[in-house]
Coordinates of C-alpha atoms and ligand atoms in Angstrom, one line a residue:
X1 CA -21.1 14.6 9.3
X2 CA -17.4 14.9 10.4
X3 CA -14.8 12.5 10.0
X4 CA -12.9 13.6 13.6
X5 CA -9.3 13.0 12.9
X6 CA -7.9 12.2 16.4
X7 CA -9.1 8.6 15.9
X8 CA -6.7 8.5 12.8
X9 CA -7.2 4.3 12.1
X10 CA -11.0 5.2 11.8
X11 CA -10.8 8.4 10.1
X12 CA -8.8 6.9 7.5
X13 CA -10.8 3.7 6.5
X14 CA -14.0 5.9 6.8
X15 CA -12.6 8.9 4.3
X16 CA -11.2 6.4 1.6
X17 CA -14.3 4.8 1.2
X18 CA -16.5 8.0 1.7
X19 CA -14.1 10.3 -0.7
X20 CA -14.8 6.9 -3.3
X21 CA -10.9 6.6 -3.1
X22 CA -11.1 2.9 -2.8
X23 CA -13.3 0.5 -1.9
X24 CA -12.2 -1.9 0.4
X25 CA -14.9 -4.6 0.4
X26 CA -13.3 -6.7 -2.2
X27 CA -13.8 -10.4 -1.3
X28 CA -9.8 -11.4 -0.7
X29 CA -8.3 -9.7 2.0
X30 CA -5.1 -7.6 1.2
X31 CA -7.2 -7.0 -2.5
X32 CA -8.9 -3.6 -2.8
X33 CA -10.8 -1.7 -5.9
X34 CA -9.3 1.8 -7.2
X35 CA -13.1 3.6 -7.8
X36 CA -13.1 5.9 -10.6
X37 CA -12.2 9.2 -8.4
X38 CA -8.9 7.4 -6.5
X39 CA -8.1 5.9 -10.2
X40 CA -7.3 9.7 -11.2
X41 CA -5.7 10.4 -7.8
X42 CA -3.9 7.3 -8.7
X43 CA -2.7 8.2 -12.0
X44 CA -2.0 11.8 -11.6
X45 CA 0.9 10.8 -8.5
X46 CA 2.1 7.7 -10.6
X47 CA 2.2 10.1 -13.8
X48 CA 4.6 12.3 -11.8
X49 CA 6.7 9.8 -10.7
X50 CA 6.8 8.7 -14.0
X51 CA 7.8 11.7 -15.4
X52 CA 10.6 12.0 -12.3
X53 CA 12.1 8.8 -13.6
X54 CA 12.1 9.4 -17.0
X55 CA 14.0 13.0 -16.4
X56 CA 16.4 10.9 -14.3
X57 CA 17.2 9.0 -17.2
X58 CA 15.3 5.7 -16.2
X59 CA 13.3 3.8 -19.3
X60 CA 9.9 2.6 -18.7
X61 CA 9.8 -1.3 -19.4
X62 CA 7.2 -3.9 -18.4
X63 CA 8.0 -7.6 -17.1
X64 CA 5.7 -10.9 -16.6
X65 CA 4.2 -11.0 -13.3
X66 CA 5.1 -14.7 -13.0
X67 CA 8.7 -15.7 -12.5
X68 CA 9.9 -19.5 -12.6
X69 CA 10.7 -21.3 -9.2
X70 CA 14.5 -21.9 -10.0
X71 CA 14.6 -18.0 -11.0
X72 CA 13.3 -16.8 -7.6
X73 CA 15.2 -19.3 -5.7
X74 CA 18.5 -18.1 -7.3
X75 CA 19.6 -15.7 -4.6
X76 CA 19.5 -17.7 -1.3
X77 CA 19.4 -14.2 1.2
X78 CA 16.6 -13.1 -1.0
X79 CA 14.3 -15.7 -1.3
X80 CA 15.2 -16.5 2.5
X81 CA 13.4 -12.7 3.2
X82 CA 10.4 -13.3 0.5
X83 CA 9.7 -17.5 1.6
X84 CA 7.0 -16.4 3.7
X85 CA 5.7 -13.7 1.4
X86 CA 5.2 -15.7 -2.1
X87 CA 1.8 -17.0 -3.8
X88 CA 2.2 -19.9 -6.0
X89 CA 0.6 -20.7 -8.7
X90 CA 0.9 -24.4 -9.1
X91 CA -1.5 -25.7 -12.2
X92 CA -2.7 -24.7 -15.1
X93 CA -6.4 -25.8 -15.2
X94 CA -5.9 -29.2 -13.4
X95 CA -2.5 -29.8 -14.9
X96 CA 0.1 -29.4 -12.7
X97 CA 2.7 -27.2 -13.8
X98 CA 6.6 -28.6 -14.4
X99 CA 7.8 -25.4 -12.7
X100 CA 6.0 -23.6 -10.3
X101 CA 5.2 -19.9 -11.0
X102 CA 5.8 -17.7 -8.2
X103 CA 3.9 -14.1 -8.6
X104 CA 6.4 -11.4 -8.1
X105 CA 6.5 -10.2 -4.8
X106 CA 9.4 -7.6 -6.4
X107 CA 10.8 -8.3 -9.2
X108 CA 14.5 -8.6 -8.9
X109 CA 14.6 -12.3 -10.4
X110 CA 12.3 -11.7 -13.2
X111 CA 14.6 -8.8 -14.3
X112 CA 18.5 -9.8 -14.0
X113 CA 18.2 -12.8 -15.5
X114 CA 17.3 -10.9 -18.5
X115 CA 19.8 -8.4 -17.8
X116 CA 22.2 -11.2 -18.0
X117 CA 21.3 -11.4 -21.4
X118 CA 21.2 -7.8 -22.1
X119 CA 25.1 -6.4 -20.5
X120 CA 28.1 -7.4 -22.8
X121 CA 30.2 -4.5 -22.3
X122 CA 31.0 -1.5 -20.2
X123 CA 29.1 0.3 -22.9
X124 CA 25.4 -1.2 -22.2
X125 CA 25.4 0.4 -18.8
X126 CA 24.6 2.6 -16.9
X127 CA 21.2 0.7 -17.8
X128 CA 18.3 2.0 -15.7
X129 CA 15.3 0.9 -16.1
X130 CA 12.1 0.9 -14.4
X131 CA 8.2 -0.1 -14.4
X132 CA 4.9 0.3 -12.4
X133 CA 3.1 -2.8 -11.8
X134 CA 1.1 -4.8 -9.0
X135 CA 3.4 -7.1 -7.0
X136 CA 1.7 -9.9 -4.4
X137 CA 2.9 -10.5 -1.2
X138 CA 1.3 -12.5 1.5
X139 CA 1.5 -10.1 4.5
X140 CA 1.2 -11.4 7.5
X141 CA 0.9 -8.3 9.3
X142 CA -2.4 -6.6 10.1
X143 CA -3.5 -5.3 6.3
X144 CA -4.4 -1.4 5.8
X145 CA -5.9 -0.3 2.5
X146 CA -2.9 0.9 0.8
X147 CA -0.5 1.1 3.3
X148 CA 0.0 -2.5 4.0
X149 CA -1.2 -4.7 0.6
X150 CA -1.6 -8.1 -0.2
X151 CA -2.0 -6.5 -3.9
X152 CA 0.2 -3.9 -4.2
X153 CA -1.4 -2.6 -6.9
X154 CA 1.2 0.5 -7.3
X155 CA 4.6 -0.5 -7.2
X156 CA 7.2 1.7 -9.4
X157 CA 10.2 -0.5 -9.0
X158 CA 13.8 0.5 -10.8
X159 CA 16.4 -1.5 -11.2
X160 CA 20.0 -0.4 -12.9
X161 CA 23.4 -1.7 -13.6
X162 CA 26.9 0.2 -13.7
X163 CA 30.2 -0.7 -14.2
X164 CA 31.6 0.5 -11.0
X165 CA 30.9 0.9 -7.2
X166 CA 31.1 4.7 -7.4
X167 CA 28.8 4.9 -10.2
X168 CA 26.2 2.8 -8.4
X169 CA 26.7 4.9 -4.9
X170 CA 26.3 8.0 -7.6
X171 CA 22.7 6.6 -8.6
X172 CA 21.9 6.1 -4.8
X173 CA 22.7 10.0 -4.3
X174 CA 20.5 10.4 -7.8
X175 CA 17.8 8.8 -6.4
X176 CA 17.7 10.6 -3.1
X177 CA 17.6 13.9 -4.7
X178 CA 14.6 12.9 -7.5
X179 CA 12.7 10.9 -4.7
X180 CA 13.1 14.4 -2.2
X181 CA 11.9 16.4 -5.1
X182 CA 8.8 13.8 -5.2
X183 CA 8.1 13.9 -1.3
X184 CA 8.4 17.4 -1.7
X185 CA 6.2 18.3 -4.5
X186 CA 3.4 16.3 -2.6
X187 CA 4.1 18.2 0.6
X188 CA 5.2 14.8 2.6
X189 CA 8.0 15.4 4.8
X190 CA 10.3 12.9 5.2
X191 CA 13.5 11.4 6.9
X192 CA 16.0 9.7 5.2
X193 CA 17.3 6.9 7.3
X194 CA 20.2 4.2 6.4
X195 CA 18.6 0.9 7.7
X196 CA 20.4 -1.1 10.3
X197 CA 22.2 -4.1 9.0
X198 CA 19.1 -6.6 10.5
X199 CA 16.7 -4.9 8.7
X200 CA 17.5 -4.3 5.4
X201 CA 16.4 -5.5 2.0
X202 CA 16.8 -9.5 1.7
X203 CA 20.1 -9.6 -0.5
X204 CA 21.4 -5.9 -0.3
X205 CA 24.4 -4.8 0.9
X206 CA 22.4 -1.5 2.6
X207 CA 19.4 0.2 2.3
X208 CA 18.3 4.1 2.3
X209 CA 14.8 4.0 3.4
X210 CA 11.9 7.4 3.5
X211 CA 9.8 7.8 5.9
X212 CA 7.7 9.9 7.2
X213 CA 5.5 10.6 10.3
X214 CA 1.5 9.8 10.1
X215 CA -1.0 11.6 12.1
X216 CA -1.0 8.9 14.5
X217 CA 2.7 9.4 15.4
X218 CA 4.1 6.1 13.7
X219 CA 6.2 6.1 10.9
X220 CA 5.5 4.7 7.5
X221 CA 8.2 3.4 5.1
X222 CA 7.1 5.5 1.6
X223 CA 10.3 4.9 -0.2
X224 CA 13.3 2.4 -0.1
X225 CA 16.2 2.1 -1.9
X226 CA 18.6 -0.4 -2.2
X227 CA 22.8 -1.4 -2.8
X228 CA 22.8 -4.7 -4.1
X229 CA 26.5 -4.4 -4.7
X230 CA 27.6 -7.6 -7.0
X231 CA 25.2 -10.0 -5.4
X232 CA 22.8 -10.4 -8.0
X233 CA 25.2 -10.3 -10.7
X234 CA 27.2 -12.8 -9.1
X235 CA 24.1 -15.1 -9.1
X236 CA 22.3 -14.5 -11.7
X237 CA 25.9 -14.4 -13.9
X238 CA 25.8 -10.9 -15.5
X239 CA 29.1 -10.4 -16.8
X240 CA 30.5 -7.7 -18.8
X241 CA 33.9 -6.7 -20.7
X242 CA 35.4 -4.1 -19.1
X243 CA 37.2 -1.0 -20.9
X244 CA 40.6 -3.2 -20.1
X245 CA 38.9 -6.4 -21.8
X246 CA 38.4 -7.8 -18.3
X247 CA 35.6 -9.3 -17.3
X248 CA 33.7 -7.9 -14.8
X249 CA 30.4 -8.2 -12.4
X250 CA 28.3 -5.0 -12.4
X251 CA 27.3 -3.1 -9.5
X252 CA 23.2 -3.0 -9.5
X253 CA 20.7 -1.0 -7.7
X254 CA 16.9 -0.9 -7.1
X255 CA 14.3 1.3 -5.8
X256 CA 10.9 1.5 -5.0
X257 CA 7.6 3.3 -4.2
X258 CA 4.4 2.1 -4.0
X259 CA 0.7 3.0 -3.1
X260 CA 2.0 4.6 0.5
X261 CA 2.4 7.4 -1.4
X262 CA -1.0 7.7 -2.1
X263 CA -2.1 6.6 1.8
X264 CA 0.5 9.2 2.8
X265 CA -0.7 12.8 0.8
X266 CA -4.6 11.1 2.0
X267 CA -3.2 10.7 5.7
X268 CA -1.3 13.5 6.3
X269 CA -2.7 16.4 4.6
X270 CA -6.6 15.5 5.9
X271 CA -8.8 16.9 8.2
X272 CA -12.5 16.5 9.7
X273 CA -14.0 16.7 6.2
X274 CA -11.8 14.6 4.6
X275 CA -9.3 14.7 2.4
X276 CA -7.4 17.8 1.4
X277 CA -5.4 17.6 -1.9
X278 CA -2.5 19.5 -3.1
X279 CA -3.8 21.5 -6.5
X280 CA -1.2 19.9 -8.8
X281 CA -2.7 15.9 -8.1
X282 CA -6.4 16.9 -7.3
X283 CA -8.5 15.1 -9.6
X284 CA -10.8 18.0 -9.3
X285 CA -8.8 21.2 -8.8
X286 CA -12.3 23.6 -8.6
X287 CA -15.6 23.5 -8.1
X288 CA -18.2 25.3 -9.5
X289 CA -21.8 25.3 -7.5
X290 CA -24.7 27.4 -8.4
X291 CA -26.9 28.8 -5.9
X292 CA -30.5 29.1 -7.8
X293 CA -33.0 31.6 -6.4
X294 CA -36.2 30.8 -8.4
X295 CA -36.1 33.8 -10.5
X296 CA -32.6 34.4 -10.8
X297 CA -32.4 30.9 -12.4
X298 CA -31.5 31.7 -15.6
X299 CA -28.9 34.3 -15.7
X300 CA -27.1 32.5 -12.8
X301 CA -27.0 29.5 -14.8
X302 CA -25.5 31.0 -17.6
X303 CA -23.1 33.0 -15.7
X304 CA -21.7 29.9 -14.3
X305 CA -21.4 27.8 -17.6
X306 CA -19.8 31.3 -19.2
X307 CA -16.9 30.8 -16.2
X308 CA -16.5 26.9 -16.6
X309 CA -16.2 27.3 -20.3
X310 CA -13.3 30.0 -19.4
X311 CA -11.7 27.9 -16.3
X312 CA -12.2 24.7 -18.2
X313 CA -9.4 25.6 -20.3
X314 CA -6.9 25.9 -17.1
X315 CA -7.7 23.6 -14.5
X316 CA -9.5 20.2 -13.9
X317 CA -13.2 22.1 -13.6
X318 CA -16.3 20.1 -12.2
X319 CA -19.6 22.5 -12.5
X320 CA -21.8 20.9 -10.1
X321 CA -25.6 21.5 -11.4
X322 CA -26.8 18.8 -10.1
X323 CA -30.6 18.9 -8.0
X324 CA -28.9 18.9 -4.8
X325 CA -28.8 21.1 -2.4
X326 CA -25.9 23.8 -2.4
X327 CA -25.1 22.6 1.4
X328 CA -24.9 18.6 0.1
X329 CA -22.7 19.9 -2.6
X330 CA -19.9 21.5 -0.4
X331 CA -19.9 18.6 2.0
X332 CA -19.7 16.2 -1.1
X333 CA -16.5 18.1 -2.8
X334 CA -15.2 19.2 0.8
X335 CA -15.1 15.5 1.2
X336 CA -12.9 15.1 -2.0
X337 CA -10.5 17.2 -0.7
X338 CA -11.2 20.0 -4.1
X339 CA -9.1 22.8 -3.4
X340 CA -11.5 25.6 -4.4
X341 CA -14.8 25.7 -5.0
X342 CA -16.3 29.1 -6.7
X343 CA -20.4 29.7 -5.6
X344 CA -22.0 31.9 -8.0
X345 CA -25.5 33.4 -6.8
X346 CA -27.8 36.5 -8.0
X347 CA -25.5 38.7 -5.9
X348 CA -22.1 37.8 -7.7
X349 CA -23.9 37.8 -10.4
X350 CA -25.0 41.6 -9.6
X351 CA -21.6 42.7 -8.7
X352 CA -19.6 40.8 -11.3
X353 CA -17.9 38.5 -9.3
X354 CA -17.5 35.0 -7.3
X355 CA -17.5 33.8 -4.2
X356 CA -14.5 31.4 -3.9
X357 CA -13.5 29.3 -0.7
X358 CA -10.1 27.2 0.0
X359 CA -10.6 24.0 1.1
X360 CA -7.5 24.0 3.3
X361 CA -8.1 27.1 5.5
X362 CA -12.0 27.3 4.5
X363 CA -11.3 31.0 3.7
X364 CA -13.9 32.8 1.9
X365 CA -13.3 35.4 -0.2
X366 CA -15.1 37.7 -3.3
X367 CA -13.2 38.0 -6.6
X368 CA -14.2 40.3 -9.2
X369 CA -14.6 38.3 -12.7
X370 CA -12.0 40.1 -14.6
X371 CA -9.4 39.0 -11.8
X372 CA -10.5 35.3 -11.6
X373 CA -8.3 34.5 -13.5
X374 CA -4.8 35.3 -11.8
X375 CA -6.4 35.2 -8.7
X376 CA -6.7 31.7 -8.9
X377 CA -3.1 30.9 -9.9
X378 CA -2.3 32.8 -6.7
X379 CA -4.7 31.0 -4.9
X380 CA -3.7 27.6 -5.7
X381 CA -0.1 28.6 -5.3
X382 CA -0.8 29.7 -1.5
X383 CA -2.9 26.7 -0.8
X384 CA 0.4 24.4 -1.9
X385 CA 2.9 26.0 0.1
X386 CA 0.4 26.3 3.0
X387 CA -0.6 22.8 3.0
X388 CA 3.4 22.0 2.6
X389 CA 4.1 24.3 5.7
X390 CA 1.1 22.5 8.1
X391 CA 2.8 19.6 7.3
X392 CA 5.8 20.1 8.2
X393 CA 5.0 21.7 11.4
X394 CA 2.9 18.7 12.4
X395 CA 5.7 16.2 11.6
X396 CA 8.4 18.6 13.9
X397 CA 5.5 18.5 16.4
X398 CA 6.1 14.3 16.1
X399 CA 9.8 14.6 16.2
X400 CA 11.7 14.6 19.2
X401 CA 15.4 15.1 19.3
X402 CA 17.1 14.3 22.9
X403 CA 20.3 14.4 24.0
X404 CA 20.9 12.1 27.5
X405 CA 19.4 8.7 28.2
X406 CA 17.9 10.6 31.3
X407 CA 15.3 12.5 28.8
X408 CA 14.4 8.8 26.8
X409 CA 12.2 7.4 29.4
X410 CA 9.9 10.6 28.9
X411 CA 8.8 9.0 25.4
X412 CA 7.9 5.6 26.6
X413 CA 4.5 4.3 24.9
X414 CA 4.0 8.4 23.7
X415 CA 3.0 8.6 20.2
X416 CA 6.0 10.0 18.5
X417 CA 9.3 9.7 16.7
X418 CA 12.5 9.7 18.4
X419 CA 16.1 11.1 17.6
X420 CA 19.1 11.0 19.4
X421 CA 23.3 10.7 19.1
X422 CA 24.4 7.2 19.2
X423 CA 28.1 5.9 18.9
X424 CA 26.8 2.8 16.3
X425 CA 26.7 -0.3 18.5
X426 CA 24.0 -2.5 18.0
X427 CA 24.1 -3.1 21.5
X428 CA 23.0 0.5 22.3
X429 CA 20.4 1.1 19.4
X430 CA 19.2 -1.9 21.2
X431 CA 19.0 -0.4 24.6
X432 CA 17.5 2.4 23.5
X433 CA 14.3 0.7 22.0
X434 CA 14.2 -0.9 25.1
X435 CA 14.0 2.1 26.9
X436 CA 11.1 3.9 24.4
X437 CA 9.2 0.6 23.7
X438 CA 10.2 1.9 19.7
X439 CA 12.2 0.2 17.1
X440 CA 15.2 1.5 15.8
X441 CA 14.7 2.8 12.7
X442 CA 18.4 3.5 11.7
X443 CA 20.8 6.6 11.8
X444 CA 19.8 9.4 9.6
X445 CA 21.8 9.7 6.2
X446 CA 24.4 12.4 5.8
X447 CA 24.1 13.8 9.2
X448 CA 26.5 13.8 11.9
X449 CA 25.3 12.6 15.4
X450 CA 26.2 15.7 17.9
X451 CA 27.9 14.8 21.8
X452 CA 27.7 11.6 22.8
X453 CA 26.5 8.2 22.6
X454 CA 22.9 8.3 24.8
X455 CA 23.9 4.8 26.4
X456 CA 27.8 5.0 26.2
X457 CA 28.8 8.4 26.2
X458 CA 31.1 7.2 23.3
X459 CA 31.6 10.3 20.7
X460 CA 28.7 9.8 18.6
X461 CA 29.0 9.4 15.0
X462 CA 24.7 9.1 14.3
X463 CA 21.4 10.6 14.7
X464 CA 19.8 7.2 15.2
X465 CA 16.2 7.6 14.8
X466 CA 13.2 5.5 16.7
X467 CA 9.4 4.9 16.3
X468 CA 6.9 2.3 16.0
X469 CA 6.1 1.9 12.3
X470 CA 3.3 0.5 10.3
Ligands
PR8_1 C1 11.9 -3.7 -3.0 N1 12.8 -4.1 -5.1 O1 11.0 -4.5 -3.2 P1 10.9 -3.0 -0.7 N2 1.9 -2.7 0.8 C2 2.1 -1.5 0.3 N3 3.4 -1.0 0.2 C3 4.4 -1.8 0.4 C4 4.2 -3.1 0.9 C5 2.9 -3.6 1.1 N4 2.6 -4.8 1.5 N5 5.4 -3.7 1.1 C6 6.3 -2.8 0.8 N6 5.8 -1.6 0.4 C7 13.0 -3.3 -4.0 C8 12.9 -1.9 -4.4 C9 12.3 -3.3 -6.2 C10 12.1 -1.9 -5.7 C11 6.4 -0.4 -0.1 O2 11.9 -2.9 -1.9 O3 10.5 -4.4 -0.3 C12 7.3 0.2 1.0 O4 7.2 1.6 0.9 O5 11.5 -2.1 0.4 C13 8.7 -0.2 0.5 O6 9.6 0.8 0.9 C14 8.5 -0.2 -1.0 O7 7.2 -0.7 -1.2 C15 9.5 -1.0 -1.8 O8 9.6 -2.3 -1.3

C-alpha cells in the first residue's frame, strides 16, 4: 500500500497513525496518545532541544500547570489574547473552588510572579530559565494531530530576565541562532519573519516568528519568540536594584517550540511510504532482516545476530526475526521512516557481505563485512545532507519572490509562499493579501527589501512575506 503524498491532509493523518506515531482516536478532541514508537521520536527531538537550551545557558525548571484566576488576569493585553483560549477548572470534587484555576495555556503568569520573588539585584539576572510541559488551549480552529492541539503535549517554553534592553535584544539574536541550529539539524528550512504589529504575541512588544513551508504549500508557525519589554515586570512588580542602587524593571523575554516540530520533520521529509527520518532522531536508525532459505537457516541466522551484536554497539539496531515475510518487513520499517535496513541472505552470507538499502533514495547497494562499519557512518552522513538538500529545494520550489504588483495576481488561490519589497505601511501589506487571497505573514528579519514598494513604489525597506498558514 502507498500513502500518495499529493493529498498531503490525508497522507498525513493516515502515516501518523500507520507509522504508530500517535493515535488520534482519544475520546476528547484536541487530545491525542504518543504510542510507544512516536514517544521515542518524541524524546529524541525534545532531548536535543533540551540539550540546545542548556548549552545556551538556559536551566531546566518545572512549574504547576494550574495558575490562580487573579494571576492570569494580571496582564490585561494578555489575558485579552488567551480569554477565548482558557479551560477552567472550577471545583474540587463538588466544592467550588475560592479561586478559580485556570490550566496554563503558556505560562507567563505562573512564572513572573515567582520571578518577582526571585530578582533583587542586577546580579540575579540574566536569569533564563526554561521547561517542557503540556499547555491547554481551547482552539477554535480546525484541530490537526500535532500541529494544531487542544493538548499541547510538547511545549518547551523559556522565559528570562535582564537588566537592560540590549541585553534582552542580545538573547533575541541568541535565540535565533540556537533555534536555526535546531531547524537545521532536523533538515526544516525555515524563514524568520518579524510579525506585524496585529498579530503578535498578546502582551509583547514584537515577535520573531519560524516558519516554514509544508508540502501542501502553507506555512506553519514552528517557533516564536517574543519581546515582552517591561510589561510583565511592570505588572507582575519585579523590581530590582540596579548597579547605581536604582530601582529598576527588567527587560523579559520568552520563547517557544512545541510538537510542530515533530509534525514538521514527519510532514516535510515524507514520501509515499511514509515517513522518512533524519539518522540522528530515528528511533530505529537500522534494520536488520534475514532472508531464510530453508537450508541456509542456520548460518544466516547467526550471521545476522554476529552483525547486530557488532552494530548494536553504534546505532539504534532493530533485528527483525520475526515469522513475517521479508516483503511485510520492508514495508513495515519503510513505513517507519528507518534509514537503512541491511538484508542478509545465503548469498551475502557466501561473499561476506550485506545488502544495505537507504530509505531516502531506496538505493541498494553490497558492502563487504569488514567495511560495514565505516560504510555506514558514511551512509548515514549522505542520507542527512541529502534529505537536508530535498528539503530545501522543495521549500524554494514553494517560495516565490516578485518584484511589481503586476506579477502578484499570478499567485492568487496557488498553493505557495509569497515574497516581495514593501515600503511598511499596513495599508499596503493589506493590499497585497488582498491581491494573493494570503495573509501577511510579516517582513523577513535582517533583510533589506530590494526596489520599491509593490503597491506604492515607495523605496522599500522589507521583504514582506505572504501565505495561508495553518
Ligand atoms: C508563547 N510563551 O506561548 P506562542 N498546537 C500546537 N502548537 C502550538 C499551538 C497549538 N494549539 N499553539 C501554538 N503552538 C510564548 C513563548 C511561552 C513560549 C506553537 O508563544 O503562543 C506554535 O509553534 O507563539 C507557537 O509558535 C509556539 O507554540 C509558541 O506559542
Amino acid at each position: 500500500m502507498e500513502f500518495p503524498k499529493d493529498k498531503f491532509s490525508e497522507w498525513y493523518q493516515e502515516v501518523l497513525e500507520q507509522a504508530e506515531v500517535v493515535d488520534n482516536r482519544y475520546p476528547v478532541k484536541g487530545c491525542l496518545v504518543w504510542r510507544p514508537f512516536g514517544f521515542k521520536l518524541r524524546s529524541l527531538i525534545a532531548g536535543y532541544l533540551r540539550q540546545l537550551m542548556e548549552a545556551t545557558g538556559h536551566e531546566e525548571t518545572l512549574f504547576p500547570a494550574l495558575i490562580p484566576e487573579d494571576a492570569l488576569k494580571k496582564e490585561e493585553e494578555h489575558v485579552e489574547g488567551f480569554k477565548a483560549e482558557v479551560y477552567w477548572i472550577t471545583h474540587g470534587g463538588d466544592t467550588p473552588l475560592d479561586v478559580k484555576l485556570a490550566l496554563r495555556p503558556t505560562s507567563e503568569t505562573a512564572i513572573y510572579p515567582m520571578f518577582s520573588l526571585w530578582i533583587r539585584s542586577h546580579a540575579d539576572m540574566p536569569l533564563r530559565v526554561f521547561q517542557i510541559v503540556n499547555t491547554f488551549r481551547y482552539e477554535t480552529k480546525h484541530t490537526r494531530p500535532l500541529i494544531r492541539l487542544r493538548e499541547i503535549t510538547t511545549f518547551k517554553e523559556a522565559h528570562c530576565a535582564f537588566p537592560d534592553n540590549a541585553s534582552a535584544e542580545a538573547q533575541m539574536d541568541l535565540i535565533n541562532k540556537a533555534y536555526s541550529e535546531f531547524w537545521d539539524e532536523l533538515g526544516i528550512p525555515f524563514l524568520i519573519v518579524k510579525r506585524p504589529e496585529w498579530d503578535k504575541f498578546p502582551g509583547a512588544d514584537y515577535t520573531i516568528s519560524f516558519d516554514t513551508i509544508m508540502p501542501s504549500g502553507k506555512t506553519l508557525q514552528i517557533a516564536t519568540s517574543h519581546n515582552l519589554g517591561t510589561n510583565f515586570s511592570k505588572t507582575f512588580n519585579i523590581s530590582f536594584e540596579d548597579k547605581d542602587g536604582n530601582q529598576s524593571r527588567p527587560y523579559i523575554t520568552c520563547h517557544g517550540i512545541s510538537d510542530r516540530a515533530i509534525s514538521s520533520v514527519i510532514a516535510i521529509h515524507g514520501d509515499n511510504r511514509g515517513l522518512v527520518l533524519p539518522p540522528r532522531f530515528a528511533p530505529v536508525q537500522i534494520v536488520i532482516v534475514p532472508i531464510i532459505f530453508r537450508d541456509r537457516e542456520e548460518d544466516v541466522i547467526s550471521t545476522t545476530r554476529k552483525i547486530h551484536e557488532k552494530l548494536k554497539t553504534k546505532y539504534r539496531v532493530v533485528l527483525d526475526d520475526t515469522n513475517d515475510t521479508p516483503g511485510n518487513k520492508f514495508y513495515k520499517w519503510e513505513l517507519k521512516g528507518v534509514p537503512v535496513r541491511i538484508e542478509i541472505g545465503p548469498k551475502d552470507v557466501d561473499s561476506n557481505a550485506v545488502t544495505v538499502v537507504r530509505r531516502d533514495n531506496l538505493h541498494k547497494e553490497s558492502i563487504p563485512l569488514d567495511d560495514l562499519v565505516e560504510r555506514l557512518d558514511n551512509i548515514i552522513e549522505d542520507i542527512t545532507a541529502s534529505m537536508k538538500e530535498k528539503a530545501r529545494n522543495e521549500f524554494e520550489s514553494r517560495l516565490i519572490t516578485v518584484s511589481s504588483k503586476e506579477e502578484l495576481s499570478a499567485w492568487d488561490g496557488k498553493p505557495v509562499v509569497v515574497k516581495a519589497p514593501v515600503c511598511g505601511d499596513e495599508s499596503c501589506a493589506r493590499e497585497v493579501e488582498g491581491i494573493l487571497n494570503k495573509e501577511f505573514r510579516g517582513t523577513e528579519l535582517k533583510k533589506q527589501g530590494k526596489g520599491s514598494c509593490v503597491i506604492c513604489g515607495k523605496p522599500a525597506r522589507y521583504m514582506g512575506v505572504w501565505s495561508n498558514a495553518y
